[in-house]
Short mmCIF file of C-alpha atoms in Angstrom, two decimals:
data_model
loop_
_atom_site.label_atom_id
_atom_site.label_comp_id
_atom_site.label_asym_id
_atom_site.label_seq_id
_atom_site.Cartn_x
_atom_site.Cartn_y
_atom_site.Cartn_z
CA MET A 7 29.07 -18.65 -31.53
CA ASP A 8 25.72 -19.07 -29.78
CA LYS A 9 23.88 -15.91 -30.81
CA PHE A 10 20.36 -14.71 -29.96
CA GLU A 11 17.56 -15.94 -32.19
CA GLN A 12 15.99 -12.46 -32.27
CA GLU A 13 17.71 -9.39 -33.66
CA GLY A 14 18.22 -6.31 -31.53
CA VAL A 15 17.75 -7.94 -28.12
CA SER A 16 18.20 -5.22 -25.50
CA ILE A 17 19.77 -6.07 -22.14
CA LEU A 18 20.33 -3.77 -19.16
CA ILE A 19 23.08 -4.96 -16.81
CA VAL A 20 23.20 -3.41 -13.33
CA GLU A 21 26.41 -4.42 -11.55
CA ASP A 22 28.87 -2.51 -9.36
CA ASP A 23 31.85 -4.82 -9.99
CA PRO A 24 33.65 -3.34 -13.03
CA GLY A 25 35.22 -6.69 -13.95
CA ILE A 26 31.90 -8.53 -14.05
CA LEU A 27 30.24 -5.60 -15.79
CA MET A 28 32.85 -5.58 -18.57
CA LEU A 29 32.73 -9.38 -18.90
CA LEU A 30 28.96 -9.43 -19.34
CA ARG A 31 28.89 -6.43 -21.66
CA THR A 32 31.50 -8.05 -23.94
CA PHE A 33 29.86 -11.48 -23.78
CA PHE A 34 26.34 -10.36 -24.66
CA THR A 35 27.43 -7.76 -27.22
CA ALA A 36 29.40 -10.46 -29.07
CA ARG A 37 26.19 -12.48 -29.30
CA GLY A 38 24.23 -9.72 -30.96
CA ALA A 39 22.62 -7.98 -27.98
CA ILE A 40 22.34 -4.25 -27.47
CA VAL A 41 23.77 -3.79 -23.98
CA ALA A 42 23.32 -0.87 -21.59
CA THR A 43 24.94 -0.76 -18.15
CA GLU A 44 24.53 0.90 -14.76
CA LYS A 45 27.04 0.71 -11.90
CA ASP A 46 24.42 1.08 -9.16
CA GLY A 47 20.67 1.27 -8.76
CA ARG A 48 20.10 5.02 -8.63
CA ASN A 49 19.25 5.58 -12.30
CA VAL A 50 17.76 2.20 -13.18
CA LEU A 51 14.09 3.23 -13.15
CA ALA A 52 14.72 6.17 -15.47
CA ARG A 53 16.87 4.02 -17.77
CA VAL A 54 14.22 1.29 -17.98
CA GLU A 55 11.40 3.75 -18.65
CA GLN A 56 13.48 5.42 -21.36
CA ASN A 57 14.99 2.40 -23.14
CA ARG A 58 12.55 -0.44 -22.32
CA PRO A 59 15.10 -3.30 -22.29
CA ASP A 60 13.97 -6.85 -23.03
CA VAL A 61 15.78 -8.29 -19.99
CA ILE A 62 17.44 -6.85 -16.88
CA ILE A 63 20.40 -8.55 -15.19
CA LEU A 64 20.43 -7.09 -11.68
CA ASP A 65 23.06 -7.47 -8.97
CA VAL A 66 21.62 -7.62 -5.46
CA ILE A 67 24.44 -6.14 -3.38
CA MET A 68 25.33 -2.64 -4.64
CA PRO A 69 26.17 0.74 -3.10
CA HIS A 70 23.64 3.56 -2.76
CA VAL A 71 20.56 1.57 -3.84
CA ASP A 72 20.62 -2.23 -3.60
CA GLY A 73 19.11 -4.59 -6.15
CA LEU A 74 16.11 -5.62 -4.06
CA THR A 75 15.08 -1.98 -3.65
CA VAL A 76 15.51 -1.40 -7.39
CA LEU A 77 13.38 -4.45 -8.14
CA ALA A 78 10.62 -3.30 -5.79
CA VAL A 79 10.59 0.16 -7.39
CA LEU A 80 10.38 -1.32 -10.90
CA ARG A 81 7.46 -3.57 -10.02
CA GLN A 82 5.64 -0.81 -8.11
CA ALA A 83 5.96 1.32 -11.24
CA GLY A 84 4.17 -1.42 -13.18
CA LEU A 85 7.22 -2.43 -15.22
CA LYS A 86 7.12 -6.15 -16.04
CA THR A 87 10.52 -6.48 -17.70
CA PRO A 88 12.00 -9.95 -16.98
CA VAL A 89 14.68 -9.74 -14.27
CA ILE A 90 17.50 -12.15 -13.44
CA MET A 91 19.22 -11.44 -10.13
CA LEU A 92 22.92 -11.96 -9.51
CA THR A 93 23.30 -13.16 -5.92
CA ASP A 94 26.10 -14.29 -3.63
CA GLN A 95 26.31 -17.94 -2.63
CA ASN A 96 25.15 -17.56 0.97
CA THR A 97 22.32 -15.06 0.53
CA ILE A 98 19.28 -17.36 0.62
CA ASP A 99 17.10 -14.58 2.07
CA ASP A 100 17.98 -12.31 -0.85
CA LYS A 101 16.95 -15.01 -3.33
CA VAL A 102 13.62 -15.58 -1.60
CA LYS A 103 12.92 -11.86 -1.26
CA GLY A 104 13.96 -11.18 -4.84
CA LEU A 105 11.55 -13.75 -6.26
CA GLU A 106 8.84 -12.50 -3.91
CA PHE A 107 9.41 -8.93 -5.14
CA GLY A 108 8.97 -10.05 -8.74
CA ALA A 109 12.30 -11.35 -10.07
CA ASP A 110 11.94 -14.18 -12.56
CA ASP A 111 15.10 -16.10 -11.67
CA TYR A 112 18.51 -15.77 -10.08
CA VAL A 113 22.08 -16.86 -10.82
CA THR A 114 24.55 -17.40 -7.98
CA LYS A 115 28.07 -15.97 -8.16
CA PRO A 116 30.45 -17.28 -9.38
CA PHE A 117 28.41 -18.21 -12.43
CA SER A 118 28.88 -19.53 -15.95
CA THR A 119 28.19 -17.00 -18.70
CA ARG A 120 26.75 -19.85 -20.78
CA GLU A 121 24.30 -20.64 -17.99
CA LEU A 122 23.31 -16.98 -17.75
CA LEU A 123 22.86 -16.83 -21.53
CA ALA A 124 20.57 -19.88 -21.45
CA ARG A 125 18.39 -18.27 -18.78
CA VAL A 126 18.21 -14.96 -20.64
CA LYS A 127 17.13 -16.81 -23.79
CA SER A 128 14.46 -18.70 -21.84
CA LEU A 129 13.02 -15.49 -20.40
CA LEU A 130 13.00 -13.92 -23.87
CA ARG A 131 11.07 -16.88 -25.28
CA ARG A 132 8.59 -16.66 -22.43
CA SER A 133 8.08 -12.90 -22.69
CA MET A 134 7.53 -13.09 -26.45
CA GLN A 135 4.95 -15.86 -26.29
CA LYS A 136 1.51 -14.75 -27.42
CA ASP A 137 -1.16 -14.72 -24.76
CA ASP A 138 -3.57 -17.45 -25.86
CA ASN A 139 -5.86 -17.20 -22.84
CA LYS A 140 -9.54 -17.24 -23.61
CA GLU A 141 -11.29 -13.91 -23.25
CA ASN A 142 -12.75 -13.42 -19.78
CA GLU A 143 -11.52 -16.86 -18.65
CA ILE A 144 -12.08 -17.38 -14.92
CA LEU A 145 -10.56 -20.28 -13.01
CA SER A 146 -12.23 -21.20 -9.71
CA VAL A 147 -10.23 -23.05 -7.07
CA GLY A 148 -11.38 -23.25 -3.46
CA ARG A 149 -12.27 -19.78 -2.23
CA LEU A 150 -10.43 -18.06 -5.07
CA GLN A 151 -11.38 -16.85 -8.50
CA ILE A 152 -8.51 -16.34 -10.93
CA GLN A 153 -9.45 -13.73 -13.52
CA VAL A 154 -6.97 -14.66 -16.22
CA GLN A 155 -7.24 -11.74 -18.63
CA ALA A 156 -7.27 -9.16 -15.82
CA ARG A 157 -4.46 -11.08 -14.08
CA GLU A 158 -6.22 -10.78 -10.73
CA ILE A 159 -6.83 -13.24 -7.91
CA VAL A 160 -9.89 -12.49 -5.78
CA ASP A 161 -11.26 -14.39 -2.77
CA GLU A 162 -14.93 -14.90 -2.00
CA ASP A 163 -15.00 -11.66 0.02
CA GLY A 164 -13.70 -9.66 -2.93
CA ILE A 165 -10.21 -9.25 -1.45
CA LYS A 166 -7.41 -9.31 -4.01
CA LEU A 167 -4.25 -11.35 -3.52
CA HIS A 168 -0.97 -10.03 -4.91
CA PHE A 169 1.00 -12.60 -6.87
CA THR A 170 4.04 -11.85 -9.02
CA LYS A 171 3.81 -12.56 -12.75
CA THR A 172 5.55 -15.92 -12.41
CA GLU A 173 3.48 -16.92 -9.37
CA PHE A 174 0.27 -16.00 -11.20
CA ASP A 175 1.27 -18.03 -14.26
CA LEU A 176 2.18 -21.02 -12.10
CA LEU A 177 -1.14 -20.86 -10.25
CA CYS A 178 -3.07 -20.71 -13.54
CA PHE A 179 -1.22 -23.72 -14.92
CA LEU A 180 -1.77 -25.76 -11.76
CA ALA A 181 -5.44 -24.70 -11.61
CA ARG A 182 -5.99 -25.80 -15.22
CA ASN A 183 -4.52 -29.17 -14.21
CA LYS A 184 -6.39 -29.36 -10.91
CA ASN A 185 -5.88 -32.63 -8.99
CA LYS A 186 -3.24 -33.79 -11.48
CA ALA A 187 0.45 -34.14 -10.72
CA VAL A 188 2.51 -31.78 -12.86
CA SER A 189 6.24 -32.42 -13.21
CA HIS A 190 8.99 -29.94 -12.46
CA ALA A 191 10.11 -30.22 -16.08
CA GLU A 192 6.64 -29.37 -17.40
CA LEU A 193 6.30 -26.32 -15.16
CA LEU A 194 9.78 -25.11 -16.07
CA LYS A 195 9.09 -25.52 -19.79
CA GLU A 196 5.46 -24.43 -20.10
CA VAL A 197 5.40 -21.65 -17.49
CA MET A 198 8.98 -20.44 -17.12
CA GLY A 199 10.16 -21.17 -20.67
CA TYR A 200 13.16 -23.28 -19.62
CA ASN A 201 14.65 -26.18 -21.53
CA ASN A 202 15.60 -29.42 -19.80
CA ASP A 203 19.29 -28.46 -19.74
CA ILE A 204 18.73 -25.61 -17.27
CA GLU A 205 18.88 -26.39 -13.56
CA THR A 206 17.25 -23.89 -11.22
CA LYS A 207 15.83 -23.83 -7.71
CA ALA A 208 13.73 -20.79 -8.56
CA LEU A 209 10.62 -22.94 -9.14
CA VAL A 210 10.84 -24.36 -5.61
CA MET A 211 11.17 -20.85 -4.18
CA HIS A 212 8.28 -19.51 -6.26
CA ILE A 213 6.04 -22.33 -4.96
CA ALA A 214 7.16 -21.64 -1.38
CA ASN A 215 6.28 -17.95 -1.76
CA MET A 216 2.88 -18.87 -3.20
CA ARG A 217 2.14 -21.16 -0.26
CA ARG A 218 3.06 -18.43 2.23
CA LYS A 219 0.74 -15.94 0.57
CA LEU A 220 -2.11 -18.44 0.50
CA GLN A 221 -1.62 -19.32 4.18
CA LYS A 222 -1.92 -15.66 5.15
CA MET A 223 -5.49 -15.57 3.83
CA GLY A 224 -6.52 -18.42 6.13
CA ASP A 225 -7.90 -21.56 4.53
CA PRO A 226 -8.10 -21.13 0.73
CA GLU A 227 -9.81 -24.55 0.55
CA PHE A 228 -7.14 -25.99 -1.72
CA LYS A 229 -3.50 -26.97 -1.37
CA ILE A 230 -0.42 -26.97 -3.56
CA VAL A 231 1.16 -30.26 -2.54
CA THR A 232 4.55 -31.71 -3.40
CA VAL A 233 4.39 -34.99 -5.30
CA ALA A 234 7.61 -36.81 -4.46
CA GLY A 235 9.79 -37.53 -7.45
CA ILE A 236 7.45 -35.71 -9.83
CA GLY A 237 6.56 -32.12 -9.01
CA TYR A 238 3.41 -30.45 -7.67
CA LYS A 239 -0.35 -30.84 -7.62
CA LEU A 240 -3.13 -28.39 -6.82
CA GLU A 241 -5.59 -30.38 -4.69
CA ALA A 242 -9.13 -29.03 -4.53
CA ALA A 243 -12.67 -30.34 -4.30
#
């Protein structure tokens, strides 16, 4: 059986469908995880603050408080726990909004439990990586300064831009490889912690959200361009 590499991995599953909830609880418990569950979003913030799970699996469509609202509340409270959303097939807007609100990835129903396990493991590897950034490192691209240790993006007028954790990490990686094409596979592995056997459109959506935020500030004096057949490149003078 494909168990977790770490002992005592804690997972919070928030899902209103009792069948799916039981399936996931049984599946992850059998693989060595400590699993807590919630049937809707009303008590999630308190549960996360109390138990500090390693990963949250969060359904989007739920009664009382939906998953997007829960996600926004968690991020506003400063909680950076990795989140995987469970979405329906035709809810593209929910996927985009979820990633924009700070989700790390999504899985579309119906889904494979093996696929979900692989994504949970990837997020665990990423969250447990040591921060090897140089002290006070500042990356300058166009009109922006990226203050790596402070995890802040500031324009030349001192105005801060809000990027999610994943968006910030992607921007740093692209900025460090300025004017070089970076492959999808490299971004998925080095930034998002994914192996080559995981297929996800989350990267494309993260990049789209980043572009929208940059466009709102006017001309940032650099572009994140798509390199056909390869990936992306941050073009700057």
